[in-house]
Coordinates of C-alpha atoms in Angstrom, one line a residue:
R1 CA 7.5 16.1 7.6
E2 CA 7.9 19.4 9.3
A3 CA 8.5 21.0 5.9
G4 CA 5.3 19.4 4.4
G5 CA 7.0 16.4 2.8
S6 CA 5.9 12.8 3.2
S7 CA 7.6 9.4 3.0
S8 CA 6.7 5.9 2.0
L9 CA 8.3 2.6 2.8
N10 CA 8.0 -0.7 0.8
P11 CA 10.2 -3.2 2.7
Q12 CA 11.6 -6.2 1.1
W13 CA 11.1 -9.7 2.4
D14 CA 13.6 -10.5 5.2
A15 CA 15.1 -13.8 4.0
D16 CA 16.4 -14.5 7.5
E17 CA 12.9 -13.8 8.9
R18 CA 14.2 -11.7 11.8
W19 CA 12.4 -8.5 10.8
D20 CA 14.9 -6.4 12.8
G21 CA 14.9 -2.6 12.4
I22 CA 11.6 -1.8 10.9
C23 CA 9.7 -2.3 14.2
E24 CA 11.8 0.4 15.8
L25 CA 11.1 2.7 12.9
S26 CA 7.4 2.2 13.3
V27 CA 7.3 3.3 16.9
A28 CA 10.0 6.1 16.9
A29 CA 8.4 9.5 17.2
G30 CA 8.3 11.3 13.9
T31 CA 10.3 8.7 12.0
A32 CA 7.6 6.3 10.8
P33 CA 6.8 6.6 7.1
G34 CA 3.6 8.3 6.1
V35 CA 2.7 5.3 3.9
L36 CA 3.7 1.7 4.6
I37 CA 3.2 -0.7 1.6
C38 CA 3.7 -4.4 2.4
S39 CA 2.7 -7.8 1.2
E40 CA 0.3 -9.6 3.5
A41 CA 3.2 -11.8 4.8
E42 CA 5.4 -8.8 5.4
V43 CA 2.8 -6.9 7.4
E44 CA 2.0 -9.9 9.6
N45 CA 5.7 -10.3 10.4
L46 CA 6.3 -6.6 11.0
A47 CA 3.4 -6.4 13.4
G48 CA 3.7 -9.9 14.9
T49 CA 0.0 -10.4 14.7
G50 CA -2.5 -11.8 12.2
L51 CA -3.5 -10.1 9.0
S52 CA -6.8 -8.8 10.3
Q53 CA -5.1 -6.9 13.2
A54 CA -1.6 -6.2 11.9
P55 CA -2.3 -3.0 9.9
L56 CA -4.2 -1.5 12.8
D57 CA -1.3 -2.3 15.1
L58 CA 1.2 -0.6 12.8
L59 CA -1.1 2.4 12.4
D60 CA -1.4 2.7 16.2
A61 CA 2.3 2.2 16.8
G62 CA 3.6 5.5 15.3
N63 CA 3.0 8.2 12.8
T64 CA 2.1 6.2 9.8
R65 CA -1.0 7.6 8.1
C66 CA -2.0 4.5 6.0
V67 CA -0.9 0.9 5.6
V68 CA -1.4 -0.8 2.3
T69 CA -1.3 -4.6 2.0
T70 CA -0.9 -6.2 -1.4
H71 CA -2.5 -9.5 -2.2
G72 CA -1.2 -10.4 -5.6
A73 CA -4.0 -11.4 -8.0
R74 CA -6.5 -10.7 -5.3
G75 CA -5.8 -7.0 -5.3
A76 CA -4.9 -4.7 -2.4
I77 CA -6.3 -3.2 0.8
V78 CA -5.5 0.2 2.4
W79 CA -6.2 1.0 6.1
G80 CA -6.4 4.6 7.2
L81 CA -6.2 6.5 10.5
E82 CA -9.9 6.1 11.4
N83 CA -9.8 2.3 10.9
E84 CA -11.4 2.8 7.5
Q85 CA -10.6 0.0 5.0
V86 CA -10.7 0.3 1.2
K87 CA -10.3 -2.7 -1.1
S88 CA -9.5 -2.9 -4.7
N89 CA -9.7 -6.0 -6.9
A90 CA -6.8 -6.7 -9.3
P91 CA -7.7 -6.6 -13.0
T92 CA -8.1 -10.0 -14.7
L93 CA -5.2 -10.8 -17.0
A94 CA -6.0 -12.4 -20.3
P95 CA -4.8 -16.0 -20.8
G96 CA -1.2 -15.9 -21.7
A97 CA -0.8 -12.2 -20.5
L98 CA 1.1 -13.2 -17.3
L99 CA 4.7 -13.2 -18.5
D100 CA 6.7 -12.4 -15.4
A101 CA 5.5 -11.1 -12.0
T102 CA 9.0 -9.8 -11.1
G103 CA 8.6 -6.2 -9.9
A104 CA 4.8 -6.2 -9.7
G105 CA 4.9 -5.1 -6.1
D106 CA 7.2 -2.3 -6.8
A107 CA 5.1 -1.3 -9.8
F108 CA 2.0 -1.3 -7.5
A109 CA 3.8 1.0 -5.1
A110 CA 4.7 3.4 -7.9
G111 CA 1.1 3.4 -9.1
F112 CA -0.3 3.9 -5.6
L113 CA 2.0 6.8 -4.9
T114 CA 1.1 8.6 -8.1
A115 CA -2.1 9.6 -6.3
F116 CA 0.1 11.5 -3.8
A117 CA 1.9 13.3 -6.7
R118 CA -1.3 14.2 -8.5
D119 CA -3.6 15.3 -5.7
P120 CA -3.0 18.4 -3.5
P121 CA -1.5 17.6 -0.1
G122 CA -4.0 16.4 2.4
V123 CA -6.7 15.3 0.0
V124 CA -5.3 12.1 -1.6
N125 CA -8.0 9.8 -2.8
L126 CA -6.8 6.4 -1.5
S127 CA -9.4 4.5 -3.7
I128 CA -7.8 6.0 -6.8
G129 CA -4.3 5.2 -5.4
L130 CA -5.3 1.5 -5.0
K131 CA -6.8 1.4 -8.4
M132 CA -3.7 2.8 -10.1
G133 CA -1.4 0.6 -8.0
C134 CA -3.3 -2.5 -9.1
A135 CA -3.3 -1.3 -12.7
Y136 CA 0.5 -0.7 -12.7
G137 CA 1.1 -4.1 -11.0
A138 CA -1.0 -5.9 -13.6
A139 CA 0.8 -4.1 -16.5
C140 CA 4.2 -5.0 -15.0
C141 CA 3.2 -8.7 -15.2
G142 CA 2.9 -8.4 -19.0
V143 CA 6.6 -7.7 -19.6
V144 CA 9.6 -9.8 -18.9
G145 CA 11.9 -8.4 -16.2
A146 CA 11.5 -5.6 -13.8
S147 CA 13.2 -2.9 -15.8
A148 CA 11.0 -2.7 -18.9
A149 CA 8.9 0.4 -19.3
L150 CA 5.1 -0.1 -18.7
D151 CA 2.8 0.5 -21.6
P152 CA 0.6 3.5 -20.6
S153 CA -2.3 2.3 -22.7
R154 CA -2.2 -1.1 -20.9
V155 CA -2.1 0.6 -17.5
A156 CA -5.1 2.8 -18.6
A157 CA -7.0 -0.3 -19.8
Y158 CA -6.4 -2.2 -16.6
A159 CA -7.5 0.9 -14.5
R160 CA -10.7 1.1 -16.5
E161 CA -11.4 -2.6 -15.7
I162 CA -11.1 -2.2 -11.9
V163 CA -14.4 -1.6 -10.2
P164 CA -14.9 -1.0 -6.5
S165 CA -15.3 -4.0 -4.3
P166 CA -18.9 -4.7 -3.3
G167 CA -20.0 -2.7 -0.2
Q168 CA -17.3 -0.1 -0.6
Q169 CA -18.4 3.4 0.4
G170 CA -17.3 6.5 -1.4
P171 CA -13.6 7.4 -1.7
V172 CA -11.5 7.7 1.4
S173 CA -9.1 10.6 1.4
W174 CA -5.8 11.0 3.1
S175 CA -6.1 13.0 6.2
A176 CA -3.5 14.8 8.3
R177 CA -2.4 12.7 11.3
P178 CA -2.8 14.6 14.6
R179 CA 0.4 14.8 16.6
R180 CA 0.5 12.3 19.3
P181 CA 3.2 10.2 21.0
P182 CA 3.6 6.7 19.7
S183 CA 2.3 3.7 21.7
Q184 CA 4.7 1.8 23.8

């Protein structure tokens, strides 16, 4: 981070349901990822609180700048530093288009993070990141297996279909996190 880089973390489900290790990372000064991307079940287990409070607890615990929760066919939500919340619906898959959901969460993470690669540092549009993440995840569901390449035209079509959730304000941009000690 000192050199201007950022990191993201997309943990996998803890089959033993112990959730050891990640909690220490979230509160260690300077070691929390800039972006934490989790399923709704993962974020609840990591924070040890309910879904409505868990992302805020994780943001407050360390240096994470935004927490993203994925909700499968219901889309995704991102929480930012100022307790702002942006939602994105998932595109509707045509009947028979869902072939295999394997890797959809990883595809979402890749799509979301493309916003960080495209935009200048410090001005990432989180709304666009969510939209692209949902489009990548939906496109992934149209191929069998997690290793097939995504069809760029399918990703673009899904991205065009996604409209902001009702009541959403304008885009929320990534902001620099002020230096502060983590909560204890």
